[in-house]
Amino acid sequence: VAVLGAGAWGTVVSLMLARRGTPATLVCRTADQAAELGRTRRDERALREAELPDAVRVTWLGDPDALRGATLVAAAAPSRAVPELAGWLAGRHLPEGIGIVSLAKGLGPGGERRLSEVWAEHLPASPVCALSGPNHAEEVARGAPTAAVVAGDRALGERVRDALAGPRFRVYLNPDLVGVELCGAAKNVIALAAGMSDGLGLGDNAKASLITRGLAEMTRLGLAHGARVATYQGLAGMGDLVATCTSRHSRNRRAGEMIAAGVPAADVESRLGQVAEGLATARGLLAQADRVGVELPISEQVVAAAFGGTPVSACLEALMARAPAEEG
Amino acid sequence: VAVLGAGAWGTVVSLMLARRGTPATLVCRTADQAAELGRTRRDERALREAELPDAVRVTWLGDPDALRGATLVAAAAPSRAVPELAGWLAGRHLPEGIGIVSLAKGLGPGGERRLSEVWAEHLPASPVCALSGPNHAEEVARGAPTAAVVAGDRALGERVRDALAGPRFRVYLNPDLVGVELCGAAKNVIALAAGMSDGLGLGDNAKASLITRGLAEMTRLGLAHGARVATYQGLAGMGDLVATCTSRHSRNRRAGEMIAAGVPAADVESRLGQVAEGLATARGLLAQADRVGVELPISEQVVAAAFGGTPVSACLEALMARAPAEEG
C-alpha cells in the first residue's frame, strides 16, 4: 500500500498496515520531509508516540519509485491537495484497477464535489472508497480501541477492512459513500462551532445542544444528497462528530477556540501547525446546501465568524435564539 | 411553585423561578436540611456558586404549610423517592388540578413505570409534564446558555416554559412524554458505561463510539414503547446524552469511573455525596426491554459490571467486539 501524505493519520495508517503484515510506503510531500521522517522514524510535531517500523518505507512524491509494488493507494493528504495529487497519480503508470482509499475529511475545490468524485474524475478506472469514523490518530497510535467504517466500492472496502482491522481497530462496511464523505466534511465545521463555544466558556450544556443541532443540520444536507440517515446515526456521523467536538485532540475544535480568542482564520493553521479542514469546508458546505435548498444555520454562523467579521459571541447567540428544528 | 427536593437541580430551578418573578418554596426532605439551607442560602455540597434569593422560601416536608399557595409542584427528588413523595402529596388537600412537573431522570420502582405514570397513579386529577435536556445544574446556576424541552400536558408545559424560560434558558415544547422520560432514564445508564470507559483510559474514540451506540440502544427501546425518533435526535435524547457522557459535572459518568476503579456499586453514592440515578435505572431498563423484546447490550454490560461481578474491562471488550447494529 502506498500512503500519500505523512500527516498524523497517514503516518498511523502506514504503521497499522505494517503491524498487520502489509508493507507500506509512506509518501511525503517534499524530499526534506521524507529525509527527516526517514531519519527520526516518527512525526515529531503531531505524533511523537508512534515510531514507524521497518516495514514502512519512507519516500516522497518526486521519487519515480514511490508507488513501486503498490496495489492500493491510501490518500491521507489534506482535501485541498487532492486535485493535484489525483492528477499526479493519473500521470503515473498505475497497475490496472488500483484502488484508492480516501482518508481526508473535506470537500473538493469550492465544495462542488466530494473527494471520491475528484479521485474518480482523474482515475476513472480505479475503484474508490472512503474510511471514516471517530479516529483521532493519537489514540489509534497508542492502541486505544477504535471503530471505523469504510464505504464505496465493496470489494475494495473489504480489502481495506482486512488490511487494517484488528481487535483494537474495528472496521465495518457501510453502503453509503455519499453520507460517509459528507459526514466527514460537515463534522469539522460543527467542531469549529463547538470550539468557538468552548472558547467563550459557554459550557457543556450549550455545547451538547450545539452538537445535537449540528447532527440535525448535517443530516438534512446529507438526505438532500441521497445519503442514508443510518450513516448519520452511526460511527461516521454522530460518532465522529462527538469525538471531534469534545476531544482535546481535535484540531478543528481547537481552531474554533482560536477564532473565539481573536486569531484571524488565515492565521489559525500556522498557529496550529496542522490543517484544520473545517475552515475550507465551511463555505463549500454552504455552496452545496444552496444547490439543494437546505439551510445550515450553524455552518452559516461559522462562516460569518471566521470570514465575515461577525463577533463569535453574536454568532453563537444567533444560534441559541433560534428554535431547534428537531423538537416538536 | 413548590419545588420538592433540594438537590442541585431543585435548588437551581427554585432560583430560576424566583429570578423570573415566580415566588418559590423549596421543600427539603428533612427539617435539618431546611434549617441549614435556610441559614446558608446555598447548597454547600453540590452548588456553592448559587445563592438563593429572598423570593425562595425554604421549608421541609413536615411543614403543614409546605404547599401554601402553590399552583404547581416541581418534583426534583431522586426517582426512588417519587412513590413516597407522590403518596405524601396525595395526602395533602391540593387545589383541584394542580400540575406536577417531573424533573427526575429515572424510572419508577423496578423500572415498571415511567415517573409520570407514578405521579398519575397517586394524583389522577393532576396534569403532569416532564422537563429534560442537557441541563447540568452547575452551569445553569452560573447563567451559561442552556436549552431544555418540556413534554406532557400541553397547557401545563406552556406554564412551565413561561415560568422558567429566558434568554439563557430556552425551553421548547416536545409532544413525546414517553420519549422524553425514557431518554432521561436511559442516558444515565449509558453515562455509566462512558465513565467506565474513561476510568479505564480508553480514550475519546472509544467513548464516541459508545455514545453513538448508546443513542441507538436508547432509541430502539423508546420506539418499542411508542416514543418518537425525533425526541432521541433532540435535546432530551442526544443532547442530554452527550452532555452527561462528556461533562466533568456528570455524576453518572463519575460513578462509572468509580466502578472502573473498583468502588463497589453500593458505595458509589456515598462517595459521590450525590445520587447516581443510572445505577438504579440500569436493571429497570433491562426489565422494560425484556417486556418489549429489545436488546440493550450496553445496559446489560453496565449491570454485569456494577452488580454481576464481571470486570469492567471484560464488559467493555464485549461491547467493542460486537458489530454495531446501526451500520450497513
XYZ file of C-alpha atoms in Angstrom:
656
model
C 0.000 0.000 0.000
C 1.222 3.483 -0.826
C 0.080 6.048 1.748
C 0.107 9.528 0.244
C 0.535 12.209 2.878
C 2.577 11.875 6.063
C 0.422 13.861 8.464
C -0.671 12.239 11.717
C -3.347 9.991 10.211
C -1.304 8.906 7.179
C 1.557 8.026 9.490
C -0.660 5.960 11.778
C -2.340 4.174 8.874
C 1.034 3.146 7.426
C 2.048 1.968 10.880
C -1.145 -0.097 11.285
C -0.701 -1.663 7.859
C 2.871 -2.642 8.673
C 1.902 -4.050 12.065
C -0.743 -6.199 10.370
C 1.733 -7.540 7.829
C 1.146 -5.286 4.828
C 4.313 -3.486 3.701
C 3.584 0.212 3.266
C 5.278 3.150 1.603
C 4.669 6.488 3.276
C 4.922 9.137 0.576
C 5.760 12.596 1.918
C 5.060 15.798 0.044
C 8.653 17.005 -0.030
C 12.097 15.425 -0.122
C 13.029 17.310 3.068
C 10.066 15.897 4.933
C 10.930 12.388 3.749
C 14.569 12.790 4.753
C 13.605 13.925 8.251
C 10.978 11.230 8.748
C 13.365 8.614 7.356
C 15.886 9.653 9.972
C 13.633 10.122 13.024
C 11.074 7.421 12.099
C 8.423 9.438 13.910
C 6.277 12.529 13.301
C 7.882 14.888 15.804
C 5.208 17.542 15.516
C 1.921 15.702 15.671
C 2.577 12.207 16.874
C 5.689 11.689 18.931
C 4.462 8.413 20.435
C 4.423 6.375 17.258
C 7.655 5.010 15.803
C 7.488 3.685 12.259
C 8.508 0.015 11.954
C 10.993 -1.101 9.321
C 8.184 -2.413 7.121
C 7.255 1.222 6.382
C 9.369 2.665 3.583
C 9.511 6.473 3.595
C 9.841 8.416 0.361
C 8.389 11.473 -1.390
C 6.273 12.414 -4.388
C 9.330 13.107 -6.567
C 10.593 9.553 -6.207
C 9.883 7.725 -9.506
C 9.615 4.520 -7.440
C 7.181 5.987 -4.932
C 4.387 3.632 -5.999
C 6.570 0.571 -6.547
C 4.576 -2.588 -5.945
C 1.521 -0.756 -4.652
C -1.854 -2.392 -5.289
C -3.737 0.152 -3.219
C -3.295 3.870 -2.578
C -4.373 5.419 0.727
C -4.820 9.147 0.263
C -4.126 10.920 3.550
C -3.197 14.380 2.270
C -5.468 17.339 3.147
C -8.530 17.806 0.936
C -7.087 20.871 -0.752
C -4.183 18.767 -2.067
C -6.424 16.081 -3.565
C -6.907 17.513 -7.089
C -3.160 17.926 -7.571
C -2.446 14.554 -6.033
C -5.059 12.859 -8.201
C -3.520 14.495 -11.262
C -0.090 13.324 -10.168
C -1.362 9.784 -9.674
C -3.102 9.798 -13.062
C 0.242 10.689 -14.673
C 1.855 7.542 -13.278
C 1.606 4.175 -14.958
C -0.580 2.574 -12.350
C -1.490 -1.106 -12.444
C -4.967 -1.546 -13.912
C -7.709 -1.079 -11.336
C -5.539 0.029 -8.433
C -7.875 1.096 -5.634
C -7.935 4.453 -3.865
C -8.987 4.737 -0.234
C -9.743 8.335 0.653
C -8.841 9.287 4.224
C -9.287 13.073 4.132
C -12.384 14.660 5.651
C -13.282 17.594 3.493
C -14.628 18.526 0.077
C -13.154 19.141 -3.360
C -12.334 22.699 -4.511
C -15.178 25.138 -3.883
C -17.207 22.417 -2.226
C -18.587 21.365 -5.587
C -17.672 17.730 -5.296
C -16.929 15.070 -2.734
C -13.358 13.794 -2.643
C -14.245 10.428 -4.170
C -15.661 12.332 -7.139
C -12.377 14.190 -7.546
C -10.478 10.893 -7.486
C -12.891 9.269 -9.939
C -12.572 12.146 -12.355
C -8.805 11.726 -12.595
C -8.720 7.938 -12.268
C -11.922 6.626 -13.851
C -10.676 3.003 -13.872
C -9.914 2.920 -10.147
C -12.387 1.774 -7.522
C -12.657 4.300 -4.673
C -13.720 4.040 -1.075
C -13.608 6.282 1.991
C -12.570 5.353 5.531
C -14.062 7.419 8.339
C -15.146 7.399 11.969
C -14.068 8.704 15.380
C -10.378 8.023 14.766
C -8.080 10.501 16.460
C -4.651 9.426 15.254
C -3.015 9.979 18.635
C -5.293 7.410 20.239
C -5.126 4.855 17.436
C -1.328 5.105 17.596
C -1.310 4.163 21.273
C -3.643 1.209 20.643
C -6.772 2.721 22.215
C -9.851 0.827 20.977
C -11.332 2.486 17.914
C -14.009 1.738 15.333
C -14.337 2.990 11.762
C -16.464 2.481 8.685
C -15.447 2.043 5.078
C -17.819 2.934 2.232
C -17.687 2.885 -1.547
C -16.553 0.054 -3.798
C -17.424 -3.061 -1.831
C -14.574 -5.356 -2.884
C -12.076 -2.589 -2.206
C -13.754 -1.843 1.115
C -13.331 -5.479 2.132
C -9.633 -5.336 1.230
C -9.192 -2.161 3.264
C -11.015 -3.701 6.205
C -8.919 -6.865 6.062
C -5.669 -4.894 5.825
C -6.440 -2.538 8.731
C -8.860 -4.204 11.118
C -7.812 -5.887 14.333
C -9.057 -6.301 17.891
C -8.267 -2.646 18.724
C -9.316 -1.162 15.363
C -12.702 -2.411 14.195
C -13.754 -1.654 10.626
C -17.338 -2.042 9.406
C -18.603 -1.820 5.836
C -21.124 0.946 5.229
C -23.067 1.085 1.938
C -23.419 4.881 1.864
C -20.385 6.595 0.330
C -22.198 9.921 -0.092
C -23.191 10.006 3.571
C -19.804 8.899 4.897
C -17.986 11.573 2.893
C -20.432 14.371 3.680
C -20.366 13.434 7.382
C -16.588 13.669 7.429
C -16.650 17.081 5.801
C -19.506 18.591 7.801
C -18.470 17.413 11.252
C -15.344 19.544 11.086
C -17.465 22.635 10.578
C -19.663 21.808 13.564
C -16.453 21.212 15.548
C -15.357 24.756 14.719
C -18.615 25.999 16.228
C -18.119 23.753 19.260
C -14.615 25.137 19.679
C -15.978 28.681 19.482
C -18.454 27.790 22.221
C -15.628 26.345 24.330
C -13.529 29.413 23.617
C -16.232 31.660 25.035
C -16.637 29.380 28.068
C -20.287 28.617 27.332
C -20.083 25.226 28.997
C -21.125 21.653 28.368
C -24.882 22.271 28.242
C -24.541 24.722 25.363
C -22.032 22.572 23.540
C -24.234 19.481 23.802
C -27.127 21.467 22.284
C -24.852 22.670 19.514
C -23.639 19.148 18.732
C -27.245 17.929 18.684
C -28.325 20.623 16.266
C -25.136 20.063 14.337
C -26.014 16.462 13.633
C -29.523 17.523 12.576
C -28.004 20.084 10.213
C -25.524 17.575 8.782
C -28.321 15.050 8.309
C -30.574 17.487 6.437
C -27.803 18.207 3.958
C -26.951 14.536 3.564
C -30.531 13.414 2.979
C -30.925 16.094 0.308
C -27.931 14.498 -1.440
C -29.306 10.982 -1.200
C -27.358 9.849 1.871
C -28.845 7.439 4.401
C -29.951 8.564 7.824
C -28.320 5.454 9.368
C -24.907 6.782 8.369
C -25.579 9.968 10.305
C -26.639 7.946 13.337
C -23.534 5.785 13.101
C -19.783 5.969 13.572
C -19.001 8.284 10.642
C -21.814 10.656 11.640
C -22.624 11.002 15.297
C -19.525 9.066 16.398
C -17.018 11.222 14.596
C -18.969 14.393 15.386
C -18.976 13.709 19.134
C -15.280 12.795 19.149
C -14.325 15.860 17.142
C -16.416 18.272 19.200
C -15.334 17.003 22.610
C -11.768 15.738 22.315
C -8.702 17.727 23.235
C -7.065 16.042 20.240
C -9.390 17.716 17.740
C -7.700 20.328 15.587
C -10.931 21.780 14.269
C -12.290 22.236 17.789
C -9.049 23.958 18.761
C -9.257 26.103 15.630
C -12.691 27.279 16.807
C -11.258 28.158 20.206
C -8.571 30.208 18.484
C -11.115 32.104 16.406
C -13.090 32.845 19.565
C -9.867 34.186 21.073
C -9.480 36.574 18.149
C -6.981 34.723 15.950
C -7.759 35.549 12.294
C -8.900 32.491 10.344
C -5.986 32.951 7.947
C -3.506 32.519 10.830
C -5.139 29.530 12.533
C -3.398 26.755 10.629
C 0.089 28.203 11.027
C -0.515 28.540 14.761
C -1.927 25.003 14.994
C 0.937 23.654 12.926
C -1.673 21.442 11.252
C -4.501 21.703 8.760
C -7.993 22.497 10.085
C -10.172 21.160 7.274
C -13.353 22.768 8.588
C -12.183 26.247 7.656
C -12.025 25.420 3.957
C -15.070 23.163 4.134
C -17.490 25.634 5.730
C -18.030 27.742 2.620
C -18.101 24.647 0.421
C -20.932 23.232 2.516
C -22.956 26.415 2.099
C -22.490 26.124 -1.673
C -23.687 22.502 -1.528
C -26.648 23.486 0.639
C -27.674 26.278 -1.721
C -27.864 23.857 -4.602
C -30.315 21.578 -2.799
C -32.208 24.309 -0.917
C -31.235 23.286 2.620
C -30.466 25.722 5.436
C -27.321 25.221 7.521
C -27.588 27.778 10.332
C -24.514 26.592 12.244
C -22.291 26.481 9.167
C -23.559 29.939 8.223
C -22.549 31.320 11.598
C -19.156 29.620 11.385
C -18.552 31.336 8.057
C -19.765 34.654 9.482
C -17.416 34.341 12.476
C -14.386 33.040 10.589
C -14.628 35.070 7.405
C -17.382 37.664 7.792
C -16.056 39.694 10.687
C -19.069 38.945 12.894
C -18.136 38.582 16.586
C -18.184 34.955 17.707
C -20.477 35.835 20.616
C -23.067 37.305 18.237
C -22.892 34.195 16.046
C -23.486 31.830 18.945
C -26.263 33.991 20.363
C -27.981 33.951 16.992
C -27.932 30.154 17.114
C -29.239 29.973 20.698
C -32.099 32.310 19.856
C -33.269 30.019 17.075
C -35.757 27.270 17.892
C -34.379 23.830 17.080
C -35.932 22.265 14.007
C -35.820 18.805 15.526
C -38.128 19.320 18.514
C -41.884 19.175 18.429
C -44.415 26.905 42.771
C -43.411 24.308 45.340
C -40.121 22.601 44.452
C -39.873 19.229 46.177
C -36.272 18.177 46.694
C -33.370 20.483 47.413
C -30.620 18.753 45.456
C -28.618 20.732 42.940
C -31.303 20.844 40.232
C -34.213 21.574 42.571
C -32.215 24.398 44.093
C -31.399 25.911 40.704
C -34.985 25.576 39.472
C -36.303 27.427 42.529
C -33.668 30.076 41.957
C -34.630 30.472 38.286
C -38.309 30.722 39.177
C -37.577 33.434 41.736
C -35.348 35.362 39.340
C -38.134 35.321 36.741
C -40.686 36.638 39.233
C -42.392 33.446 40.435
C -42.163 33.007 44.216
C -40.964 29.501 45.007
C -40.902 27.264 48.059
C -38.007 24.862 48.192
C -39.150 21.847 50.180
C -36.300 19.868 51.748
C -36.605 16.260 52.821
C -35.682 16.871 56.441
C -36.028 19.682 58.974
C -32.259 19.687 59.476
C -31.616 20.171 55.789
C -34.132 23.016 55.655
C -32.603 24.684 58.718
C -29.136 24.570 57.207
C -30.236 25.754 53.760
C -32.352 28.486 55.353
C -29.257 29.711 57.166
C -26.625 29.379 54.422
C -28.978 30.106 51.477
C -26.786 27.912 49.289
C -26.205 24.202 48.667
C -22.723 23.906 50.152
C -22.115 20.422 48.831
C -23.218 20.475 45.241
C -23.651 24.047 44.203
C -21.672 26.616 46.116
C -21.996 29.294 43.430
C -25.731 29.803 43.650
C -27.219 31.869 46.463
C -30.967 31.624 46.934
C -32.771 34.952 46.621
C -35.301 36.072 49.251
C -38.180 35.079 46.977
C -37.312 31.434 47.662
C -38.866 30.209 50.875
C -37.117 27.169 52.352
C -39.058 24.581 54.328
C -39.415 20.798 54.677
C -41.907 18.017 54.059
C -43.128 18.058 57.677
C -44.253 21.670 57.414
C -48.072 21.677 57.149
C -47.715 24.901 55.157
C -45.154 23.500 52.746
C -47.517 23.772 49.767
C -49.098 27.081 50.792
C -50.227 28.981 47.717
C -48.656 26.550 45.270
C -50.379 26.142 41.912
C -47.652 23.937 40.518
C -45.351 21.324 42.015
C -41.865 20.753 40.625
C -40.639 17.325 41.688
C -36.858 17.360 41.925
C -36.307 14.492 44.342
C -34.483 11.354 43.136
C -36.601 8.813 41.276
C -36.523 6.334 44.142
C -38.282 8.913 46.372
C -41.094 9.573 43.895
C -43.615 6.925 45.047
C -43.395 8.104 48.652
C -43.466 11.747 47.623
C -46.469 11.172 45.375
C -48.235 9.445 48.255
C -47.388 12.347 50.533
C -48.694 14.844 48.005
C -51.878 12.828 47.509
C -52.477 13.047 51.273
C -52.488 16.847 51.154
C -55.523 18.897 50.261
C -54.219 20.147 46.968
C -56.066 22.710 44.884
C -58.001 20.974 42.136
C -55.867 20.265 39.066
C -52.536 21.382 40.494
C -49.872 20.445 37.939
C -46.806 18.296 38.527
C -43.591 18.881 36.588
C -41.292 15.919 36.913
C -37.584 16.811 36.973
C -36.019 13.473 37.934
C -34.339 11.317 35.298
C -35.041 7.747 36.206
C -37.799 5.154 36.401
C -40.369 4.089 38.968
C -39.673 1.159 41.307
C -38.362 -1.908 39.460
C -38.379 0.003 36.191
C -42.006 -0.967 35.649
C -43.277 2.535 35.077
C -42.131 5.946 33.997
C -42.176 8.636 36.668
C -45.155 10.452 35.165
C -47.089 7.202 35.497
C -46.206 7.013 39.175
C -47.406 10.587 39.679
C -50.596 9.958 37.719
C -51.404 6.890 39.757
C -51.332 8.845 43.009
C -52.730 12.106 41.651
C -55.104 11.180 38.838
C -56.632 14.678 38.672
C -53.280 16.418 38.170
C -51.800 17.183 34.777
C -48.175 16.014 34.557
C -45.246 17.018 32.418
C -41.512 16.320 32.365
C -38.676 18.808 31.885
C -35.458 17.441 30.426
C -32.377 18.251 28.362
C -28.645 18.885 28.745
C -29.038 20.879 31.942
C -26.142 20.495 34.333
C -27.270 22.499 37.353
C -23.831 23.974 37.959
C -23.856 25.630 34.545
C -27.459 26.803 34.641
C -26.713 28.373 38.039
C -23.913 30.468 36.593
C -26.096 31.591 33.674
C -24.404 29.517 30.972
C -26.741 29.230 27.954
C -28.881 26.118 28.179
C -31.839 24.606 26.337
C -34.463 22.170 27.579
C -37.671 20.517 26.454
C -40.929 20.073 28.301
C -43.326 17.254 27.388
C -46.670 16.005 28.643
C -49.795 18.030 29.351
C -49.574 20.880 26.870
C -51.174 23.675 28.887
C -49.040 22.787 31.879
C -45.968 22.606 29.637
C -46.657 26.119 28.417
C -46.931 27.344 32.017
C -43.642 25.672 32.899
C -41.966 27.163 29.854
C -43.264 30.635 30.630
C -42.171 30.410 34.263
C -38.645 29.179 33.545
C -37.588 30.291 30.076
C -35.379 33.287 29.415
C -32.581 34.326 27.092
C -30.083 31.995 28.819
C -32.526 29.118 29.436
C -34.551 28.188 26.374
C -37.488 25.823 26.799
C -39.176 24.083 23.870
C -42.389 22.066 23.912
C -41.999 18.450 22.848
C -45.085 16.282 22.184
C -43.478 12.993 23.247
C -43.681 12.408 27.007
C -42.780 8.722 26.710
C -39.628 9.514 24.746
C -38.534 12.415 26.938
C -38.873 10.332 30.095
C -37.219 7.221 28.691
C -34.363 9.323 27.293
C -33.740 10.867 30.697
C -33.657 7.466 32.350
C -31.561 5.648 29.759
C -28.905 8.308 29.197
C -27.702 7.925 32.766
C -27.024 4.241 32.146
C -25.032 4.996 29.001
C -23.151 7.640 31.007
C -22.143 4.939 33.499
C -20.657 2.982 30.593
C -18.922 6.125 29.298
C -17.483 6.728 32.755
C -16.236 3.146 32.885
C -14.533 3.716 29.540
C -12.962 6.921 30.878
C -11.950 5.115 34.033
C -10.020 2.558 32.011
C -8.424 5.312 29.903
C -9.875 4.019 26.636
C -9.902 7.482 25.094
C -12.210 9.714 23.107
C -12.515 7.464 20.047
C -13.898 4.593 22.098
C -16.177 6.844 24.120
C -17.605 8.469 20.996
C -18.412 5.011 19.615
C -20.036 4.064 22.899
C -22.165 7.211 22.959
C -23.210 6.558 19.355
C -24.261 3.008 20.082
C -25.820 4.216 23.301
C -28.176 6.526 21.458
C -29.065 3.696 19.058
C -29.813 1.454 22.030
C -31.909 4.113 23.772
C -33.802 4.742 20.546
C -34.639 1.067 19.992
C -36.160 0.855 23.464
C -38.061 4.103 23.028
C -39.531 3.199 19.652
C -40.717 -0.113 21.073
C -42.628 1.913 23.686
C -44.159 4.263 21.127
C -41.730 7.147 21.527
C -40.757 9.365 18.586
C -37.349 9.161 16.956
C -37.190 12.981 16.824
C -37.052 13.086 20.618
C -33.983 10.861 20.580
C -32.353 13.105 17.982
C -33.155 16.196 20.035
C -32.199 17.902 23.276
C -33.643 15.322 25.672
C -32.040 12.473 23.736
C -28.742 13.127 22.023
C -28.263 16.494 23.725
C -28.572 15.217 27.264
C -26.682 12.020 26.426
C -23.689 13.911 25.036
C -23.626 16.335 27.968
C -23.889 13.545 30.518
C -21.246 11.356 28.894
C -18.681 14.103 28.350
C -19.056 16.641 31.143
C -16.964 16.725 34.263
C -20.185 17.779 36.026
C -21.909 14.476 35.338
C -22.415 12.321 38.409
C -23.331 9.206 36.485
C -20.196 9.456 34.366
C -18.153 9.881 37.545
C -19.970 6.915 39.075
C -18.834 4.821 36.103
C -15.244 5.956 36.645
C -15.518 4.878 40.270
C -16.804 1.442 39.338
C -13.923 1.064 36.874
C -11.590 1.967 39.746
C -13.047 -0.854 41.821
C -15.507 1.005 44.047
C -18.462 -1.323 44.774
C -21.717 -0.026 43.274
C -23.253 0.067 46.744
C -20.615 2.564 47.896
C -20.642 4.872 44.879
C -23.366 7.262 46.014
C -21.924 7.793 49.471
C -18.548 8.581 47.905
C -20.124 10.908 45.349
C -22.196 12.572 48.033
C -24.991 12.606 45.465
C -27.437 10.239 43.821
C -26.340 8.480 40.607
C -29.693 7.586 39.071
C -28.211 5.304 36.429
C -27.324 2.651 38.990
C -30.939 2.088 39.954
C -32.178 2.611 36.414
C -29.955 0.058 34.652
C -31.811 -3.012 35.888
C -35.156 -1.303 35.398
C -34.301 -0.671 31.752
C -33.496 -4.334 31.228
C -36.882 -5.226 32.681
C -38.548 -2.754 30.293
C -36.547 -4.125 27.365
C -37.493 -7.710 28.161
C -41.167 -6.852 28.038
C -40.908 -5.440 24.507
C -38.260 -7.852 23.208
C -35.477 -5.328 22.641
C -31.785 -5.982 23.326
C -29.782 -3.421 25.294
C -26.174 -4.617 25.092
C -24.637 -1.587 26.806
C -27.131 -1.585 29.677
C -26.568 -5.330 30.075
C -22.832 -4.795 30.423
C -23.368 -1.948 32.878
C -25.461 -4.258 35.050
C -22.842 -7.007 34.720
C -20.052 -4.635 35.760
C -21.932 -2.868 38.540
C -23.871 -5.774 40.028
C -22.684 -9.004 38.400
C -19.049 -9.023 39.420
C -17.802 -9.010 35.807
C -14.594 -6.990 35.369
C -15.253 -3.634 33.703
C -12.563 -4.352 31.093
C -14.324 -7.567 30.054
C -17.653 -5.726 29.776
C -16.224 -3.016 27.526
C -14.339 -5.545 25.412
C -17.551 -7.484 24.906
C -19.156 -4.317 23.576
C -16.246 -3.461 21.259
C -16.264 -6.986 19.818
C -19.904 -6.637 18.818
C -20.717 -5.202 15.390
C -22.836 -2.059 15.620
C -26.443 -2.602 14.620
C -26.654 0.828 13.054
C -24.076 0.434 10.283
C -24.703 -1.248 6.976
